[in-house]
Every structure is written in structure tokens, then in C-alpha cells.
Amino acid sequence: MIYLNAFLLAGFVCMIGQIILDNTKLTPGHITSIFTVIGAILAFLGIYPTLIEKCGVGATILIMNFGNMLFLGGMEGFKNEGILGIFSGLLCKSSLAITAAIVFAFIICIFFKPKN
């Protein structure tokens, strides 16, 4: 059942993103930012951990999970180091995702030539 939930959640989020892209003048960068903020808001409300529990990897591969990681890192930094810990906590939790995106983008650029 978790596979079905993962597929449905990821598919629903992608469908919403495509509908927004097709029917507005927003760019993919805008939509990515919106989904990141939505993920942070859902984490703040305590909804995103439930999505991860129910949908597994279907909730962790989405860009909304980046907002979730930023929120969780900021809260952990705040608890450990106070107000200034928010900024260091943001980077501690999300550095793996940022590094992986850079490394994989570099590897893809080696093997494929972008179209003009």
C-alpha cells in the first residue's frame, strides 16, 4: 500500500505543478520556490512527517521535502544554539541534498550535451 501512496502523492504534486505551469505565467523556478515554502509550512504544522510516514519515499523525493529539511534544520539549530543557530542548522540538515544536486548535475553535464 505504501507504494501506491508514494505514487499517488508524487503524481498529485507533479500534476499540481504542471497545472500551475500551464495556466499561469509562473516559471519553473517560481513553482519550485512555492513548493519549497509549502513543504516548510507543512513541516511547521506537523503534517509533513505524517506524509513521510504514510507515503515513504514518495514524500521524500519531492522538492517539498527540501522545505521540510530546511525547517527541521532551522528548528534543531534554534534549540541547540539559539537565534543564530537557525542559520547554521539550515545548512547542516540540507547540505547533503545541495551537495548531491551539484555532483549529479556535474556528472550529467559530462555525459550529455545541452540543447540550444
PDB file of N, CA and C in Angstrom, residues 22-93:
ATOM      1  N   ASP A  22       1.097  25.380 -16.695  1.00  0.00           N
ATOM      2  CA  ASP A  22       0.334  25.549 -17.930  1.00  0.00           C
ATOM      3  C   ASP A  22      -0.633  26.725 -17.889  1.00  0.00           C
ATOM      4  N   ASN A  23      -1.149  27.058 -16.712  1.00  0.00           N
ATOM      5  CA  ASN A  23      -2.227  28.041 -16.627  1.00  0.00           C
ATOM      6  C   ASN A  23      -1.824  29.379 -16.029  1.00  0.00           C
ATOM      7  N   THR A  24      -0.565  29.559 -15.699  1.00  0.00           N
ATOM      8  CA  THR A  24      -0.099  30.842 -15.169  1.00  0.00           C
ATOM      9  C   THR A  24       1.154  31.257 -15.916  1.00  0.00           C
ATOM     10  N   LYS A  25       1.639  32.433 -15.604  1.00  0.00           N
ATOM     11  CA  LYS A  25       2.882  32.905 -16.204  1.00  0.00           C
ATOM     12  C   LYS A  25       4.073  32.644 -15.289  1.00  0.00           C
ATOM     13  N   LEU A  26       3.893  31.790 -14.284  1.00  0.00           N
ATOM     14  CA  LEU A  26       4.982  31.473 -13.377  1.00  0.00           C
ATOM     15  C   LEU A  26       6.002  30.572 -14.071  1.00  0.00           C
ATOM     16  N   THR A  27       7.262  30.784 -13.753  1.00  0.00           N
ATOM     17  CA  THR A  27       8.335  29.969 -14.318  1.00  0.00           C
ATOM     18  C   THR A  27       8.558  28.740 -13.431  1.00  0.00           C
ATOM     19  N   PRO A  28       9.277  27.747 -13.931  1.00  0.00           N
ATOM     20  CA  PRO A  28       9.583  26.588 -13.086  1.00  0.00           C
ATOM     21  C   PRO A  28      10.310  26.965 -11.796  1.00  0.00           C
ATOM     22  N   GLY A  29      11.128  28.002 -11.835  1.00  0.00           N
ATOM     23  CA  GLY A  29      11.799  28.461 -10.620  1.00  0.00           C
ATOM     24  C   GLY A  29      10.821  28.978  -9.578  1.00  0.00           C
ATOM     25  N   HIS A  30       9.802  29.697 -10.035  1.00  0.00           N
ATOM     26  CA  HIS A  30       8.775  30.173  -9.120  1.00  0.00           C
ATOM     27  C   HIS A  30       8.026  29.001  -8.492  1.00  0.00           C
ATOM     28  N   ILE A  31       7.669  28.035  -9.304  1.00  0.00           N
ATOM     29  CA  ILE A  31       6.906  26.885  -8.811  1.00  0.00           C
ATOM     30  C   ILE A  31       7.738  26.069  -7.825  1.00  0.00           C
ATOM     31  N   THR A  32       9.029  25.916  -8.119  1.00  0.00           N
ATOM     32  CA  THR A  32       9.916  25.211  -7.199  1.00  0.00           C
ATOM     33  C   THR A  32       9.968  25.929  -5.854  1.00  0.00           C
ATOM     34  N   SER A  33      10.074  27.243  -5.899  1.00  0.00           N
ATOM     35  CA  SER A  33      10.104  28.019  -4.647  1.00  0.00           C
ATOM     36  C   SER A  33       8.794  27.889  -3.882  1.00  0.00           C
ATOM     37  N   ILE A  34       7.692  27.912  -4.590  1.00  0.00           N
ATOM     38  CA  ILE A  34       6.385  27.769  -3.940  1.00  0.00           C
ATOM     39  C   ILE A  34       6.276  26.412  -3.249  1.00  0.00           C
ATOM     40  N   PHE A  35       6.689  25.351  -3.944  1.00  0.00           N
ATOM     41  CA  PHE A  35       6.618  24.021  -3.332  1.00  0.00           C
ATOM     42  C   PHE A  35       7.561  23.884  -2.140  1.00  0.00           C
ATOM     43  N   THR A  36       8.721  24.534  -2.197  1.00  0.00           N
ATOM     44  CA  THR A  36       9.640  24.503  -1.059  1.00  0.00           C
ATOM     45  C   THR A  36       9.015  25.183   0.154  1.00  0.00           C
ATOM     46  N   VAL A  37       8.388  26.321  -0.065  1.00  0.00           N
ATOM     47  CA  VAL A  37       7.722  27.025   1.038  1.00  0.00           C
ATOM     48  C   VAL A  37       6.545  26.212   1.564  1.00  0.00           C
ATOM     49  N   ILE A  38       5.801  25.580   0.681  1.00  0.00           N
ATOM     50  CA  ILE A  38       4.691  24.727   1.121  1.00  0.00           C
ATOM     51  C   ILE A  38       5.201  23.584   1.987  1.00  0.00           C
ATOM     52  N   GLY A  39       6.330  22.993   1.599  1.00  0.00           N
ATOM     53  CA  GLY A  39       6.925  21.924   2.401  1.00  0.00           C
ATOM     54  C   GLY A  39       7.319  22.410   3.787  1.00  0.00           C
ATOM     55  N   ALA A  40       7.879  23.614   3.870  1.00  0.00           N
ATOM     56  CA  ALA A  40       8.248  24.171   5.169  1.00  0.00           C
ATOM     57  C   ALA A  40       7.005  24.457   6.018  1.00  0.00           C
ATOM     58  N   ILE A  41       5.962  24.955   5.387  1.00  0.00           N
ATOM     59  CA  ILE A  41       4.720  25.228   6.129  1.00  0.00           C
ATOM     60  C   ILE A  41       4.098  23.926   6.628  1.00  0.00           C
ATOM     61  N   LEU A  42       4.095  22.906   5.774  1.00  0.00           N
ATOM     62  CA  LEU A  42       3.553  21.610   6.204  1.00  0.00           C
ATOM     63  C   LEU A  42       4.379  21.007   7.336  1.00  0.00           C
ATOM     64  N   ALA A  43       5.685  21.211   7.313  1.00  0.00           N
ATOM     65  CA  ALA A  43       6.535  20.731   8.412  1.00  0.00           C
ATOM     66  C   ALA A  43       6.228  21.499   9.691  1.00  0.00           C
ATOM     67  N   PHE A  44       6.022  22.806   9.569  1.00  0.00           N
ATOM     68  CA  PHE A  44       5.677  23.632  10.731  1.00  0.00           C
ATOM     69  C   PHE A  44       4.366  23.172  11.360  1.00  0.00           C
ATOM     70  N   LEU A  45       3.420  22.816  10.524  1.00  0.00           N
ATOM     71  CA  LEU A  45       2.115  22.373  11.018  1.00  0.00           C
ATOM     72  C   LEU A  45       2.121  20.914  11.485  1.00  0.00           C
ATOM     73  N   GLY A  46       3.224  20.200  11.245  1.00  0.00           N
ATOM     74  CA  GLY A  46       3.331  18.811  11.665  1.00  0.00           C
ATOM     75  C   GLY A  46       2.710  17.825  10.694  1.00  0.00           C
ATOM     76  N   ILE A  47       2.394  18.278   9.505  1.00  0.00           N
ATOM     77  CA  ILE A  47       1.745  17.428   8.510  1.00  0.00           C
ATOM     78  C   ILE A  47       2.770  16.648   7.691  1.00  0.00           C
ATOM     79  N   TYR A  48       3.908  17.257   7.394  1.00  0.00           N
ATOM     80  CA  TYR A  48       4.873  16.607   6.508  1.00  0.00           C
ATOM     81  C   TYR A  48       5.462  15.326   7.088  1.00  0.00           C
ATOM     82  N   PRO A  49       5.786  15.268   8.381  1.00  0.00           N
ATOM     83  CA  PRO A  49       6.251  13.972   8.919  1.00  0.00           C
ATOM     84  C   PRO A  49       5.220  12.856   8.764  1.00  0.00           C
ATOM     85  N   THR A  50       3.955  13.197   8.846  1.00  0.00           N
ATOM     86  CA  THR A  50       2.900  12.206   8.629  1.00  0.00           C
ATOM     87  C   THR A  50       2.885  11.746   7.171  1.00  0.00           C
ATOM     88  N   LEU A  51       3.095  12.693   6.237  1.00  0.00           N
ATOM     89  CA  LEU A  51       3.171  12.324   4.819  1.00  0.00           C
ATOM     90  C   LEU A  51       4.335  11.368   4.572  1.00  0.00           C
ATOM     91  N   ILE A  52       5.469  11.637   5.203  1.00  0.00           N
ATOM     92  CA  ILE A  52       6.628  10.754   5.038  1.00  0.00           C
ATOM     93  C   ILE A  52       6.328   9.377   5.603  1.00  0.00           C
ATOM     94  N   GLU A  53       5.642   9.338   6.732  1.00  0.00           N
ATOM     95  CA  GLU A  53       5.288   8.057   7.352  1.00  0.00           C
ATOM     96  C   GLU A  53       4.326   7.256   6.483  1.00  0.00           C
ATOM     97  N   LYS A  54       3.336   7.927   5.906  1.00  0.00           N
ATOM     98  CA  LYS A  54       2.314   7.236   5.112  1.00  0.00           C
ATOM     99  C   LYS A  54       2.766   6.925   3.687  1.00  0.00           C
ATOM    100  N   CYS A  55       3.594   7.821   3.104  1.00  0.00           N
ATOM    101  CA  CYS A  55       3.947   7.682   1.691  1.00  0.00           C
ATOM    102  C   CYS A  55       5.401   7.317   1.456  1.00  0.00           C
ATOM    103  N   GLY A  56       6.203   7.286   2.483  1.00  0.00           N
ATOM    104  CA  GLY A  56       7.599   6.886   2.354  1.00  0.00           C
ATOM    105  C   GLY A  56       8.372   7.754   1.394  1.00  0.00           C
ATOM    106  N   VAL A  57       9.059   7.102   0.473  1.00  0.00           N
ATOM    107  CA  VAL A  57       9.923   7.817  -0.458  1.00  0.00           C
ATOM    108  C   VAL A  57       9.133   8.740  -1.386  1.00  0.00           C
ATOM    109  N   GLY A  58       7.854   8.506  -1.554  1.00  0.00           N
ATOM    110  CA  GLY A  58       7.032   9.392  -2.366  1.00  0.00           C
ATOM    111  C   GLY A  58       6.982  10.803  -1.820  1.00  0.00           C
ATOM    112  N   ALA A  59       7.193  10.959  -0.516  1.00  0.00           N
ATOM    113  CA  ALA A  59       7.211  12.282   0.092  1.00  0.00           C
ATOM    114  C   ALA A  59       8.621  12.828   0.250  1.00  0.00           C
ATOM    115  N   THR A  60       9.621  11.967   0.191  1.00  0.00           N
ATOM    116  CA  THR A  60      10.985  12.443   0.420  1.00  0.00           C
ATOM    117  C   THR A  60      11.712  12.846  -0.848  1.00  0.00           C
ATOM    118  N   ILE A  61      11.225  12.447  -2.016  1.00  0.00           N
ATOM    119  CA  ILE A  61      11.910  12.817  -3.250  1.00  0.00           C
ATOM    120  C   ILE A  61      11.395  14.137  -3.821  1.00  0.00           C
ATOM    121  N   LEU A  62      10.332  14.646  -3.289  1.00  0.00           N
ATOM    122  CA  LEU A  62       9.745  15.875  -3.809  1.00  0.00           C
ATOM    123  C   LEU A  62      10.524  17.094  -3.341  1.00  0.00           C
ATOM    124  N   ILE A  63      10.425  18.182  -4.076  1.00  0.00           N
ATOM    125  CA  ILE A  63      11.085  19.430  -3.683  1.00  0.00           C
ATOM    126  C   ILE A  63      10.491  19.953  -2.382  1.00  0.00           C
ATOM    127  N   MET A  64       9.271  19.542  -2.062  1.00  0.00           N
ATOM    128  CA  MET A  64       8.673  19.961  -0.791  1.00  0.00           C
ATOM    129  C   MET A  64       9.476  19.429   0.383  1.00  0.00           C
ATOM    130  N   ASN A  65      10.147  18.303   0.219  1.00  0.00           N
ATOM    131  CA  ASN A  65      10.960  17.759   1.298  1.00  0.00           C
ATOM    132  C   ASN A  65      12.150  18.660   1.593  1.00  0.00           C
ATOM    133  N   PHE A  66      12.626  19.418   0.613  1.00  0.00           N
ATOM    134  CA  PHE A  66      13.715  20.357   0.865  1.00  0.00           C
ATOM    135  C   PHE A  66      13.251  21.435   1.842  1.00  0.00           C
ATOM    136  N   GLY A  67      12.028  21.917   1.673  1.00  0.00           N
ATOM    137  CA  GLY A  67      11.467  22.869   2.638  1.00  0.00           C
ATOM    138  C   GLY A  67      11.322  22.237   4.009  1.00  0.00           C
ATOM    139  N   ASN A  68      10.933  20.986   4.050  1.00  0.00           N
ATOM    140  CA  ASN A  68      10.823  20.247   5.305  1.00  0.00           C
ATOM    141  C   ASN A  68      12.192  20.157   5.984  1.00  0.00           C
ATOM    142  N   MET A  69      13.235  19.811   5.208  1.00  0.00           N
ATOM    143  CA  MET A  69      14.582  19.714   5.779  1.00  0.00           C
ATOM    144  C   MET A  69      15.082  21.064   6.277  1.00  0.00           C
ATOM    145  N   LEU A  70      14.800  22.119   5.530  1.00  0.00           N
ATOM    146  CA  LEU A  70      15.212  23.447   5.971  1.00  0.00           C
ATOM    147  C   LEU A  70      14.541  23.812   7.298  1.00  0.00           C
ATOM    148  N   PHE A  71      13.259  23.537   7.397  1.00  0.00           N
ATOM    149  CA  PHE A  71      12.542  23.847   8.636  1.00  0.00           C
ATOM    150  C   PHE A  71      13.087  23.038   9.808  1.00  0.00           C
ATOM    151  N   LEU A  72      13.249  21.726   9.603  1.00  0.00           N
ATOM    152  CA  LEU A  72      13.741  20.877  10.686  1.00  0.00           C
ATOM    153  C   LEU A  72      15.153  21.267  11.109  1.00  0.00           C
ATOM    154  N   GLY A  73      16.006  21.592  10.144  1.00  0.00           N
ATOM    155  CA  GLY A  73      17.361  22.036  10.467  1.00  0.00           C
ATOM    156  C   GLY A  73      17.367  23.348  11.226  1.00  0.00           C
ATOM    157  N   GLY A  74      16.535  24.283  10.801  1.00  0.00           N
ATOM    158  CA  GLY A  74      16.439  25.564  11.497  1.00  0.00           C
ATOM    159  C   GLY A  74      15.939  25.408  12.923  1.00  0.00           C
ATOM    160  N   MET A  75      14.950  24.553  13.116  1.00  0.00           N
ATOM    161  CA  MET A  75      14.432  24.323  14.470  1.00  0.00           C
ATOM    162  C   MET A  75      15.466  23.642  15.361  1.00  0.00           C
ATOM    163  N   GLU A  76      16.187  22.677  14.790  1.00  0.00           N
ATOM    164  CA  GLU A  76      17.220  21.991  15.569  1.00  0.00           C
ATOM    165  C   GLU A  76      18.336  22.964  15.954  1.00  0.00           C
ATOM    166  N   GLY A  77      18.744  23.813  15.022  1.00  0.00           N
ATOM    167  CA  GLY A  77      19.759  24.822  15.309  1.00  0.00           C
ATOM    168  C   GLY A  77      19.287  25.816  16.355  1.00  0.00           C
ATOM    169  N   PHE A  78      18.024  26.182  16.303  1.00  0.00           N
ATOM    170  CA  PHE A  78      17.468  27.113  17.287  1.00  0.00           C
ATOM    171  C   PHE A  78      17.468  26.493  18.685  1.00  0.00           C
ATOM    172  N   LYS A  79      17.111  25.221  18.770  1.00  0.00           N
ATOM    173  CA  LYS A  79      17.091  24.541  20.067  1.00  0.00           C
ATOM    174  C   LYS A  79      18.492  24.394  20.648  1.00  0.00           C
ATOM    175  N   ASN A  80      19.479  24.147  19.780  1.00  0.00           N
ATOM    176  CA  ASN A  80      20.837  23.919  20.260  1.00  0.00           C
ATOM    177  C   ASN A  80      21.624  25.196  20.513  1.00  0.00           C
ATOM    178  N   GLU A  81      21.469  26.197  19.653  1.00  0.00           N
ATOM    179  CA  GLU A  81      22.338  27.363  19.707  1.00  0.00           C
ATOM    180  C   GLU A  81      21.600  28.700  19.794  1.00  0.00           C
ATOM    181  N   GLY A  82      20.306  28.695  19.857  1.00  0.00           N
ATOM    182  CA  GLY A  82      19.561  29.951  19.935  1.00  0.00           C
ATOM    183  C   GLY A  82      19.265  30.514  18.558  1.00  0.00           C
ATOM    184  N   ILE A  83      19.008  31.819  18.543  1.00  0.00           N
ATOM    185  CA  ILE A  83      18.592  32.506  17.310  1.00  0.00           C
ATOM    186  C   ILE A  83      19.603  32.332  16.181  1.00  0.00           C
ATOM    187  N   LEU A  84      20.879  32.501  16.454  1.00  0.00           N
ATOM    188  CA  LEU A  84      21.879  32.380  15.392  1.00  0.00           C
ATOM    189  C   LEU A  84      22.042  30.938  14.921  1.00  0.00           C
ATOM    190  N   GLY A  85      21.638  29.986  15.721  1.00  0.00           N
ATOM    191  CA  GLY A  85      21.711  28.589  15.335  1.00  0.00           C
ATOM    192  C   GLY A  85      20.754  28.226  14.223  1.00  0.00           C
ATOM    193  N   ILE A  86      19.748  29.062  13.999  1.00  0.00           N
ATOM    194  CA  ILE A  86      18.802  28.810  12.906  1.00  0.00           C
ATOM    195  C   ILE A  86      19.556  28.721  11.582  1.00  0.00           C
ATOM    196  N   PHE A  87      20.474  29.651  11.352  1.00  0.00           N
ATOM    197  CA  PHE A  87      21.172  29.710  10.069  1.00  0.00           C
ATOM    198  C   PHE A  87      22.141  28.544   9.891  1.00  0.00           C
ATOM    199  N   SER A  88      22.856  28.187  10.945  1.00  0.00           N
ATOM    200  CA  SER A  88      23.769  27.046  10.825  1.00  0.00           C
ATOM    201  C   SER A  88      22.992  25.739  10.709  1.00  0.00           C
ATOM    202  N   GLY A  89      21.841  25.667  11.372  1.00  0.00           N
ATOM    203  CA  GLY A  89      21.019  24.463  11.294  1.00  0.00           C
ATOM    204  C   GLY A  89      20.447  24.242   9.910  1.00  0.00           C
ATOM    205  N   LEU A  90      20.124  25.325   9.223  1.00  0.00           N
ATOM    206  CA  LEU A  90      19.606  25.201   7.856  1.00  0.00           C
ATOM    207  C   LEU A  90      20.604  24.470   6.974  1.00  0.00           C
ATOM    208  N   LEU A  91      21.862  24.819   7.105  1.00  0.00           N
ATOM    209  CA  LEU A  91      22.878  24.216   6.247  1.00  0.00           C
ATOM    210  C   LEU A  91      23.242  22.805   6.691  1.00  0.00           C
ATOM    211  N   CYS A  92      23.175  22.526   7.977  1.00  0.00           N
ATOM    212  CA  CYS A  92      23.537  21.184   8.455  1.00  0.00           C
ATOM    213  C   CYS A  92      22.592  20.121   7.913  1.00  0.00           C
ATOM    214  N   LYS A  93      21.307  20.369   7.951  1.00  0.00           N
ATOM    215  CA  LYS A  93      20.338  19.368   7.502  1.00  0.00           C
ATOM    216  C   LYS A  93      20.254  19.271   5.989  1.00  0.00           C
TER     217      LYS A  93
END
